[in-house]
Amino acid sequence: MSLVRRLKLLKGKEKHSFHYPGHKNRLEELGFSRYDVLDTTETFGTDNLLDPKGILKNSMEKTAKIFGTNYSFYGVGGSTMSLYAALFAATSRGDKILVQRNVHKSVFQGMAILGLQPDYLPSKFQEEDIKEVEEKLKSGDYKVALLVSPDYYGFLLPLDRLISLFHKYNILVIVDEAHGGHLIFSEELCSYSALKNKADLVIHSVHKTLPGLTGTSLLHVNSNRLDYHSVLKGVRYFTTTSPSYPLLSSIEESVDYMNEIGREDMGRLLDGITSFWELVKPGGIYPIYEEEAYDRTKVYVKVPGMKGSDLYYRLYERYGLAMEFFDTEGVLAVCTFADEKEDLNRLAAALNNIGSTMEHFKGSSLPPMPLPRVVATLSETLMAKKVKIPLGEAVGHVAAESITPYPPGIPLIVGGEEFSTEIVEIVIQLLKDELVIQGIDNGYVEVLE
């Protein structure tokens, strides 16, 4: 079966998408352009993304004004490309950088390519964590901290406190806000925006919670500590020399849409999510993540007695509802400006049919991972000689690449770290729970020779 035919069949089977991309295949209904007629190259009047001086420069300047940044750069290689460019612009080879352990695998890849050494921060920050981080800053020599907020499940960091703390010690802050491009367009959520909290560099996936085509991103320069040309150099290093004009046009149109219509859409969406929880939880009980801040456009649900994989496939096969992903206990529905109240009502009805009692969500269902012992640097691992061995025999060996459930793309172990008995057992259990894990090939993993 051809790819085109498969995509058409899948689109016909889905009654509604609760996964990315954020436009939910409603571009025509939303009034977006037919991007197939816009495919061109750097020619008369189209400018050049890697040396913008005309229409693209003007477009990116308009986007920067909408987001309130110094500069905004268009990305056509997803947030991965924009993260690489941000790290390139902010660091020098050999730098030790502060980074959360639950960042996307692309961050580890970028550190390997650029020769950077991670010093890990907590995935979440309680009061005692912030105090411990400050003690680390007093004795460390760090130039950059990289944070992720919101994470895949929607948890939001106390960016106001963290960014102020890092700036106090003259540390530049990069925020991977790939899943939070919509925050700044929501009256309820904008206070959590990394841009509003003065992060120096911020990355958005335009195709996740904004209307962009898949593979589009934004890299925002939000302070005077980085100049335009240093960031442009990073963009040049990691961007194809043949950027797609349909993708570039999609970024511009997405930003314009959110600026003109999206703010109203976000208010309507959040009202719809409130109604959704009232339908699935009699009495309006919300899935509050204990007392932590979260982006409630990420709807995580689980049914007692059902594995996450069973719920995921039941919703799709019986109800035509495609979730973003499943973990060991539940499923995640990603809601965007393109979701209608009827879509959310359909999901609520399906969940009520499957199981009437919804439990509180108390955090990521992936089991807590012990921090592995580091044996080799990311860069050393990248080009080292490797061999494949069965996963069950990996204890004591050093991983040659990351082992990553995908989604959400957060590595359980990365290159240069040692497999422990506990880590191997956790990976085996996740495979039994049917999670898709990158870095395992027919039960084999790559380790250093």
Short mmCIF file of C-alpha atoms in Angstrom, two decimals:
data_model
loop_
_atom_site.label_atom_id
_atom_site.label_comp_id
_atom_site.label_asym_id
_atom_site.label_seq_id
_atom_site.Cartn_x
_atom_site.Cartn_y
_atom_site.Cartn_z
CA MET A 1 0.00 0.00 0.00
CA SER A 2 1.34 3.45 -0.89
CA LEU A 3 1.94 6.08 1.79
CA VAL A 4 -0.60 8.42 0.23
CA ARG A 5 -3.31 5.74 0.21
CA ARG A 6 -2.53 4.76 3.81
CA LEU A 7 -2.81 8.38 4.97
CA LYS A 8 -6.14 8.81 3.21
CA LEU A 9 -7.49 5.61 4.79
CA LEU A 10 -6.38 6.67 8.26
CA LYS A 11 -7.90 10.12 7.83
CA GLY A 12 -11.18 8.50 6.78
CA LYS A 13 -11.21 6.25 9.86
CA GLU A 14 -10.55 8.98 12.42
CA LYS A 15 -13.66 10.71 13.65
CA HIS A 16 -11.45 13.15 15.51
CA SER A 17 -7.78 13.64 16.33
CA PHE A 18 -6.64 14.35 19.86
CA HIS A 19 -3.02 14.22 18.73
CA TYR A 20 -0.65 16.55 16.95
CA PRO A 21 -0.56 18.44 14.60
CA GLY A 22 -2.55 21.17 16.27
CA HIS A 23 -4.64 22.08 13.23
CA LYS A 24 -6.36 18.65 13.52
CA ASN A 25 -6.58 18.38 9.71
CA ARG A 26 -9.03 21.28 9.57
CA LEU A 27 -6.86 23.72 7.63
CA GLU A 28 -9.40 24.20 4.87
CA GLU A 29 -12.20 24.82 7.38
CA LEU A 30 -9.98 27.33 9.19
CA GLY A 31 -9.36 29.24 5.99
CA PHE A 32 -5.69 28.40 5.52
CA SER A 33 -3.94 28.46 2.16
CA ARG A 34 -3.46 25.45 -0.11
CA TYR A 35 0.22 24.98 0.57
CA ASP A 36 0.75 22.66 -2.39
CA VAL A 37 0.56 25.64 -4.75
CA LEU A 38 3.20 27.58 -2.79
CA ASP A 39 6.12 25.20 -3.31
CA THR A 40 9.03 27.17 -4.76
CA THR A 41 12.66 28.04 -3.98
CA GLU A 42 14.90 31.06 -3.46
CA THR A 43 14.03 32.96 -6.61
CA PHE A 44 12.66 36.34 -7.66
CA GLY A 45 11.23 38.06 -4.58
CA THR A 46 11.13 34.99 -2.32
CA ASP A 47 14.18 35.92 -0.17
CA ASN A 48 16.55 33.40 1.48
CA LEU A 49 15.93 31.95 4.96
CA LEU A 50 19.67 31.64 5.64
CA ASP A 51 20.35 35.26 4.69
CA PRO A 52 16.99 37.01 5.04
CA LYS A 53 16.83 40.56 3.72
CA GLY A 54 13.41 40.85 2.11
CA ILE A 55 10.01 39.24 2.51
CA LEU A 56 11.19 36.57 4.99
CA LYS A 57 13.04 39.12 7.12
CA ASN A 58 9.91 41.28 7.21
CA SER A 59 7.76 38.28 8.07
CA MET A 60 10.01 37.22 10.96
CA GLU A 61 10.14 40.79 12.27
CA LYS A 62 6.33 40.88 12.32
CA THR A 63 6.29 37.57 14.21
CA ALA A 64 8.78 38.97 16.75
CA LYS A 65 6.45 41.92 17.38
CA ILE A 66 3.49 39.60 17.95
CA PHE A 67 5.42 37.50 20.47
CA GLY A 68 7.14 40.54 21.99
CA THR A 69 10.68 39.32 21.32
CA ASN A 70 13.89 40.89 20.02
CA TYR A 71 14.05 38.46 17.10
CA SER A 72 12.18 35.39 15.90
CA PHE A 73 13.59 32.84 13.48
CA TYR A 74 11.54 30.42 11.38
CA GLY A 75 12.47 26.73 11.58
CA VAL A 76 11.60 24.05 9.03
CA GLY A 77 13.29 21.13 10.80
CA GLY A 78 11.00 21.01 13.80
CA SER A 79 11.95 22.11 17.29
CA THR A 80 14.95 19.79 17.06
CA MET A 81 16.61 22.16 14.60
CA SER A 82 15.73 25.20 16.69
CA LEU A 83 17.11 23.57 19.86
CA TYR A 84 20.38 22.78 18.09
CA ALA A 85 20.63 26.37 16.86
CA ALA A 86 19.89 27.74 20.35
CA LEU A 87 22.54 25.56 21.98
CA PHE A 88 25.05 26.48 19.27
CA ALA A 89 24.44 30.20 19.78
CA ALA A 90 24.59 30.06 23.58
CA THR A 91 27.54 27.75 24.27
CA SER A 92 31.12 26.86 23.40
CA ARG A 93 32.47 23.34 22.94
CA GLY A 94 33.23 21.68 26.27
CA ASP A 95 30.82 23.83 28.30
CA LYS A 96 29.00 22.24 31.19
CA ILE A 97 25.33 23.19 31.07
CA LEU A 98 22.48 22.80 33.52
CA VAL A 99 19.67 20.73 32.03
CA GLN A 100 16.66 18.86 33.32
CA ARG A 101 16.81 15.10 32.97
CA ASN A 102 13.31 14.97 31.40
CA VAL A 103 14.21 17.02 28.33
CA HIS A 104 13.49 15.69 24.84
CA LYS A 105 16.01 13.34 23.24
CA SER A 106 16.95 16.07 20.74
CA VAL A 107 18.60 18.02 23.57
CA PHE A 108 20.91 15.08 24.31
CA GLN A 109 21.64 14.75 20.61
CA GLY A 110 22.49 18.45 20.43
CA MET A 111 24.81 18.19 23.44
CA ALA A 112 26.57 15.22 21.84
CA ILE A 113 27.08 17.06 18.55
CA LEU A 114 28.29 20.26 20.22
CA GLY A 115 30.49 18.60 22.85
CA LEU A 116 28.51 19.83 25.86
CA GLN A 117 28.41 18.19 29.29
CA PRO A 118 25.10 18.01 31.19
CA ASP A 119 24.76 18.69 34.88
CA TYR A 120 21.25 17.59 35.76
CA LEU A 121 18.50 19.64 37.34
CA PRO A 122 15.30 18.19 38.87
CA SER A 123 12.39 17.43 36.55
CA LYS A 124 10.12 19.36 38.91
CA PHE A 125 10.97 21.99 41.46
CA GLN A 126 9.79 22.03 45.05
CA GLU A 127 11.03 24.68 47.47
CA GLU A 128 13.90 22.50 48.67
CA ASP A 129 14.93 21.81 45.07
CA ILE A 130 15.24 25.51 44.31
CA LYS A 131 17.44 25.97 47.39
CA GLU A 132 19.68 23.07 46.34
CA VAL A 133 20.01 24.50 42.83
CA GLU A 134 21.11 27.84 44.24
CA GLU A 135 23.81 26.12 46.29
CA LYS A 136 24.99 24.41 43.09
CA LEU A 137 25.12 27.78 41.30
CA LYS A 138 27.29 29.31 44.03
CA SER A 139 30.05 26.80 43.43
CA GLY A 140 29.59 25.96 39.74
CA ASP A 141 30.77 27.53 36.53
CA TYR A 142 27.76 27.45 34.24
CA LYS A 143 26.83 29.63 31.27
CA VAL A 144 23.51 28.09 30.28
CA ALA A 145 20.47 26.41 31.85
CA LEU A 146 17.99 24.54 29.64
CA LEU A 147 14.47 23.95 30.97
CA VAL A 148 11.35 22.31 29.53
CA SER A 149 7.95 23.81 30.32
CA PRO A 150 5.29 22.63 29.80
CA ASP A 151 6.44 19.04 29.58
CA TYR A 152 4.63 16.39 27.55
CA TYR A 153 2.01 15.89 30.25
CA GLY A 154 1.45 19.61 30.69
CA PHE A 155 3.36 20.25 33.93
CA LEU A 156 4.56 23.85 34.17
CA LEU A 157 7.68 25.02 35.98
CA PRO A 158 7.84 28.05 38.31
CA LEU A 159 9.69 29.90 35.55
CA ASP A 160 9.42 33.28 37.27
CA ARG A 161 11.54 32.07 40.19
CA LEU A 162 13.88 29.84 38.21
CA ILE A 163 14.74 32.34 35.49
CA SER A 164 15.29 35.09 38.06
CA LEU A 165 17.59 32.74 39.99
CA PHE A 166 19.66 31.80 36.95
CA HIS A 167 19.91 35.41 35.81
CA LYS A 168 21.13 36.37 39.30
CA TYR A 169 24.18 34.19 38.58
CA ASN A 170 24.51 35.50 35.01
CA ILE A 171 23.32 32.22 33.48
CA LEU A 172 21.55 32.37 30.14
CA VAL A 173 18.23 30.48 30.09
CA ILE A 174 16.90 28.43 27.17
CA VAL A 175 13.33 27.14 27.51
CA ASP A 176 12.07 24.30 25.36
CA GLU A 177 8.45 25.44 25.15
CA ALA A 178 7.71 23.25 22.14
CA HIS A 179 4.41 22.15 23.67
CA GLY A 180 3.47 25.64 24.86
CA GLY A 181 3.34 27.93 21.83
CA HIS A 182 -0.30 28.63 22.68
CA LEU A 183 0.35 29.89 26.22
CA ILE A 184 0.99 33.48 25.24
CA PHE A 185 -2.33 33.61 23.37
CA SER A 186 -4.37 32.58 26.43
CA GLU A 187 -5.42 35.06 29.09
CA GLU A 188 -5.55 32.21 31.62
CA LEU A 189 -2.20 30.62 30.74
CA CYS A 190 0.02 33.45 29.50
CA SER A 191 1.60 34.09 32.91
CA TYR A 192 3.36 30.71 32.51
CA SER A 193 4.88 31.71 29.17
CA ALA A 194 8.68 31.55 29.04
CA LEU A 195 8.66 34.75 27.00
CA LYS A 196 6.64 36.60 29.64
CA ASN A 197 9.07 35.32 32.29
CA LYS A 198 12.09 36.69 30.39
CA ALA A 199 13.81 33.52 29.23
CA ASP A 200 16.68 34.40 26.87
CA LEU A 201 15.92 31.84 24.14
CA VAL A 202 12.56 30.11 23.66
CA ILE A 203 11.61 27.36 21.21
CA HIS A 204 8.06 26.75 19.99
CA SER A 205 6.74 23.93 17.82
CA VAL A 206 4.33 25.66 15.47
CA HIS A 207 2.80 22.32 14.47
CA LYS A 208 2.02 21.17 18.01
CA THR A 209 -0.40 23.59 19.65
CA LEU A 210 -0.46 26.21 16.87
CA PRO A 211 -1.87 25.64 13.34
CA GLY A 212 1.42 25.00 11.50
CA LEU A 213 2.28 22.14 9.21
CA THR A 214 4.34 19.35 10.78
CA GLY A 215 8.03 20.24 11.02
CA THR A 216 7.58 23.97 11.68
CA SER A 217 9.09 25.79 14.66
CA LEU A 218 10.07 29.17 16.03
CA LEU A 219 13.26 30.21 17.80
CA HIS A 220 12.81 33.41 19.77
CA VAL A 221 15.65 35.64 21.01
CA ASN A 222 14.18 37.33 24.06
CA SER A 223 17.10 39.26 25.57
CA ASN A 224 20.04 41.47 24.66
CA ARG A 225 22.58 38.86 25.74
CA LEU A 226 22.49 37.27 22.27
CA ASP A 227 22.74 39.23 19.06
CA TYR A 228 20.91 38.53 15.82
CA HIS A 229 23.89 37.27 13.84
CA SER A 230 25.11 34.77 16.46
CA VAL A 231 21.72 33.07 16.43
CA LEU A 232 21.40 33.30 12.64
CA LYS A 233 24.73 31.46 12.43
CA GLY A 234 23.24 28.61 14.45
CA VAL A 235 20.19 28.55 12.18
CA ARG A 236 22.48 28.34 9.14
CA TYR A 237 24.43 25.42 10.58
CA PHE A 238 21.39 23.27 11.25
CA THR A 239 18.88 24.23 8.54
CA THR A 240 18.60 22.67 5.11
CA THR A 241 19.83 24.88 2.27
CA SER A 242 16.53 24.08 0.52
CA PRO A 243 13.90 25.24 3.03
CA SER A 244 10.28 24.48 2.18
CA TYR A 245 8.24 27.54 1.29
CA PRO A 246 4.97 25.81 2.13
CA LEU A 247 6.37 25.32 5.65
CA LEU A 248 7.60 28.91 5.87
CA SER A 249 4.23 30.18 4.69
CA SER A 250 2.52 27.93 7.21
CA ILE A 251 4.50 29.52 10.07
CA GLU A 252 3.56 33.04 9.04
CA GLU A 253 -0.10 32.17 8.53
CA SER A 254 -0.24 30.31 11.85
CA VAL A 255 1.13 33.26 13.81
CA ASP A 256 -1.27 35.65 12.07
CA TYR A 257 -4.19 33.34 12.79
CA MET A 258 -3.38 33.05 16.49
CA ASN A 259 -2.85 36.79 16.79
CA GLU A 260 -6.12 37.66 15.08
CA ILE A 261 -8.45 34.79 16.03
CA GLY A 262 -6.55 32.39 18.28
CA ARG A 263 -6.97 34.33 21.51
CA GLU A 264 -10.74 33.97 21.28
CA ASP A 265 -10.33 30.33 20.25
CA MET A 266 -8.20 29.62 23.33
CA GLY A 267 -10.88 31.00 25.63
CA ARG A 268 -13.51 28.86 23.91
CA LEU A 269 -11.25 25.78 24.15
CA LEU A 270 -10.67 26.16 27.89
CA ASP A 271 -14.41 26.58 28.46
CA GLY A 272 -14.95 23.38 26.48
CA ILE A 273 -12.39 21.52 28.60
CA THR A 274 -14.17 22.69 31.75
CA SER A 275 -17.42 21.25 30.37
CA PHE A 276 -15.60 18.05 29.40
CA TRP A 277 -14.47 17.37 32.96
CA GLU A 278 -17.96 18.07 34.25
CA LEU A 279 -19.26 15.38 31.89
CA VAL A 280 -16.72 12.69 32.78
CA LYS A 281 -16.48 13.60 36.45
CA PRO A 282 -19.91 14.18 37.98
CA GLY A 283 -19.73 17.20 40.23
CA GLY A 284 -16.94 18.84 38.23
CA ILE A 285 -13.99 17.11 39.95
CA TYR A 286 -10.83 18.14 38.09
CA PRO A 287 -7.70 16.05 37.54
CA ILE A 288 -5.62 18.52 39.51
CA TYR A 289 -1.94 17.52 39.49
CA GLU A 290 -1.73 17.74 43.26
CA GLU A 291 -0.84 21.40 43.85
CA GLU A 292 1.37 21.86 40.80
CA ALA A 293 0.74 24.20 37.92
CA TYR A 294 -0.23 22.55 34.66
CA ASP A 295 -1.49 23.35 31.20
CA ARG A 296 -5.01 21.98 31.19
CA THR A 297 -5.17 21.74 27.41
CA LYS A 298 -3.33 18.44 28.00
CA VAL A 299 -6.03 15.99 29.05
CA TYR A 300 -4.67 12.83 30.66
CA VAL A 301 -7.23 10.15 31.53
CA LYS A 302 -7.16 6.58 32.79
CA VAL A 303 -9.77 3.95 33.51
CA PRO A 304 -9.24 1.74 36.58
CA GLY A 305 -8.35 -1.80 35.59
CA MET A 306 -7.29 -0.92 32.04
CA LYS A 307 -3.76 -0.64 30.70
CA GLY A 308 -2.97 2.55 28.86
CA SER A 309 -2.47 0.64 25.63
CA ASP A 310 -5.91 -1.03 25.93
CA LEU A 311 -7.63 2.32 26.45
CA TYR A 312 -5.69 3.88 23.56
CA TYR A 313 -6.72 1.21 21.06
CA ARG A 314 -10.30 0.94 22.40
CA LEU A 315 -10.87 4.66 21.84
CA TYR A 316 -9.54 4.42 18.31
CA GLU A 317 -11.05 1.12 17.14
CA ARG A 318 -14.53 1.58 18.62
CA TYR A 319 -14.96 5.33 18.64
CA GLY A 320 -12.57 6.66 15.98
CA LEU A 321 -10.83 8.87 18.57
CA ALA A 322 -7.05 9.00 18.12
CA MET A 323 -5.13 10.00 21.25
CA GLU A 324 -1.65 11.53 21.24
CA PHE A 325 -0.07 8.60 23.10
CA PHE A 326 -0.43 6.11 25.93
CA ASP A 327 1.76 5.23 28.88
CA THR A 328 1.49 2.34 31.32
CA GLU A 329 -1.71 3.63 32.95
CA GLY A 330 -3.55 6.06 30.71
CA VAL A 331 -3.76 8.14 27.55
CA LEU A 332 -3.08 11.76 26.69
CA ALA A 333 -5.43 13.84 24.58
CA VAL A 334 -3.90 17.05 23.24
CA CYS A 335 -6.51 19.79 22.85
CA THR A 336 -5.92 22.86 20.69
CA PHE A 337 -7.73 25.87 19.24
CA ALA A 338 -9.03 23.54 16.47
CA ASP A 339 -11.03 21.31 18.83
CA GLU A 340 -14.75 21.99 19.06
CA LYS A 341 -17.00 21.40 22.05
CA GLU A 342 -18.62 18.54 20.12
CA ASP A 343 -15.24 16.80 19.83
CA LEU A 344 -14.70 16.96 23.56
CA ASN A 345 -18.26 15.77 24.21
CA ARG A 346 -17.61 12.77 21.95
CA LEU A 347 -14.49 11.91 23.97
CA ALA A 348 -16.37 12.28 27.25
CA ALA A 349 -19.17 9.99 26.03
CA ALA A 350 -16.65 7.36 24.91
CA LEU A 351 -14.85 7.43 28.26
CA ASN A 352 -18.11 7.18 30.16
CA ASN A 353 -19.05 4.15 28.08
CA ILE A 354 -15.69 2.48 28.74
CA GLY A 355 -15.58 3.15 32.46
CA SER A 356 -17.59 5.53 34.62
CA THR A 357 -14.95 6.26 37.30
CA MET A 358 -12.00 8.43 36.34
CA GLU A 359 -9.06 8.63 38.74
CA HIS A 360 -6.91 11.59 39.65
CA PHE A 361 -3.79 11.97 37.55
CA LYS A 362 -0.86 12.23 39.97
CA GLY A 363 2.03 12.62 37.58
CA SER A 364 3.86 10.86 34.79
CA SER A 365 3.12 7.17 34.85
CA LEU A 366 6.56 6.24 33.62
CA PRO A 367 8.30 4.74 36.66
CA PRO A 368 10.93 6.91 38.35
CA MET A 369 14.31 6.16 36.85
CA PRO A 370 17.48 5.96 38.89
CA LEU A 371 20.15 8.32 37.59
CA PRO A 372 22.58 6.02 35.74
CA ARG A 373 26.33 6.11 36.27
CA VAL A 374 28.08 8.17 33.60
CA VAL A 375 31.03 6.33 32.07
CA ALA A 376 31.66 8.28 28.85
CA THR A 377 30.65 11.72 27.57
CA LEU A 378 27.90 12.16 25.02
CA SER A 379 30.43 13.27 22.42
CA GLU A 380 32.77 10.33 23.07
CA THR A 381 29.85 7.97 22.68
CA LEU A 382 28.69 9.51 19.42
CA MET A 383 31.61 8.23 17.34
CA ALA A 384 32.77 5.28 19.47
CA LYS A 385 32.82 1.66 18.27
CA LYS A 386 29.62 -0.15 19.17
CA VAL A 387 28.24 -3.68 19.34
CA LYS A 388 24.72 -5.07 19.70
CA ILE A 389 23.78 -7.34 22.58
CA PRO A 390 20.47 -8.65 23.98
CA LEU A 391 18.75 -6.20 26.33
CA GLY A 392 18.70 -8.87 29.06
CA GLU A 393 22.51 -9.01 28.99
CA ALA A 394 23.05 -5.24 29.09
CA VAL A 395 23.64 -4.84 32.85
CA GLY A 396 27.11 -3.41 33.39
CA HIS A 397 27.50 -2.32 29.75
CA VAL A 398 27.56 1.29 28.59
CA ALA A 399 24.72 2.48 26.36
CA ALA A 400 25.79 3.67 22.91
CA GLU A 401 22.53 5.50 22.22
CA SER A 402 19.47 6.61 24.11
CA ILE A 403 16.66 4.21 25.03
CA THR A 404 13.58 6.34 24.60
CA PRO A 405 9.82 5.74 24.84
CA TYR A 406 8.42 7.66 21.87
CA PRO A 407 6.22 9.48 22.52
CA PRO A 408 7.03 11.28 24.78
CA GLY A 409 10.66 11.23 23.64
CA ILE A 410 12.27 11.47 27.09
CA PRO A 411 15.26 9.07 27.33
CA LEU A 412 15.40 6.45 30.07
CA ILE A 413 19.14 6.15 29.54
CA VAL A 414 21.44 8.07 27.17
CA GLY A 415 24.71 7.31 25.44
CA GLY A 416 27.64 6.99 27.83
CA GLU A 417 25.55 5.81 30.78
CA GLU A 418 25.75 2.35 32.34
CA PHE A 419 22.85 -0.10 32.31
CA SER A 420 21.90 -1.18 35.83
CA THR A 421 19.69 -4.12 36.79
CA GLU A 422 16.90 -1.73 37.77
CA ILE A 423 17.03 0.16 34.46
CA VAL A 424 16.94 -3.03 32.39
CA GLU A 425 13.99 -4.34 34.42
CA ILE A 426 12.07 -1.09 33.90
CA VAL A 427 12.69 -1.13 30.15
CA ILE A 428 11.54 -4.76 29.92
CA GLN A 429 8.36 -3.91 31.84
CA LEU A 430 7.60 -0.96 29.56
CA LEU A 431 7.99 -3.23 26.53
CA LYS A 432 5.49 -5.64 28.10
CA ASP A 433 3.13 -2.68 28.53
CA GLU A 434 3.40 -2.18 24.75
CA LEU A 435 5.15 1.20 24.82
CA VAL A 436 7.04 2.00 21.64
CA ILE A 437 10.70 2.36 22.60
CA GLN A 438 13.38 3.69 20.28
CA GLY A 439 16.89 2.29 20.63
CA ILE A 440 15.86 -1.37 20.88
CA ASP A 441 16.01 -3.49 17.74
CA ASN A 442 14.35 -6.91 18.05
CA GLY A 443 15.39 -7.15 21.69
CA TYR A 444 18.95 -5.91 21.08
CA VAL A 445 20.60 -2.67 22.24
CA GLU A 446 23.81 -0.97 21.16
CA VAL A 447 26.56 -0.69 23.75
CA LEU A 448 30.14 0.53 23.64
CA GLU A 449 32.59 -2.09 22.48
#
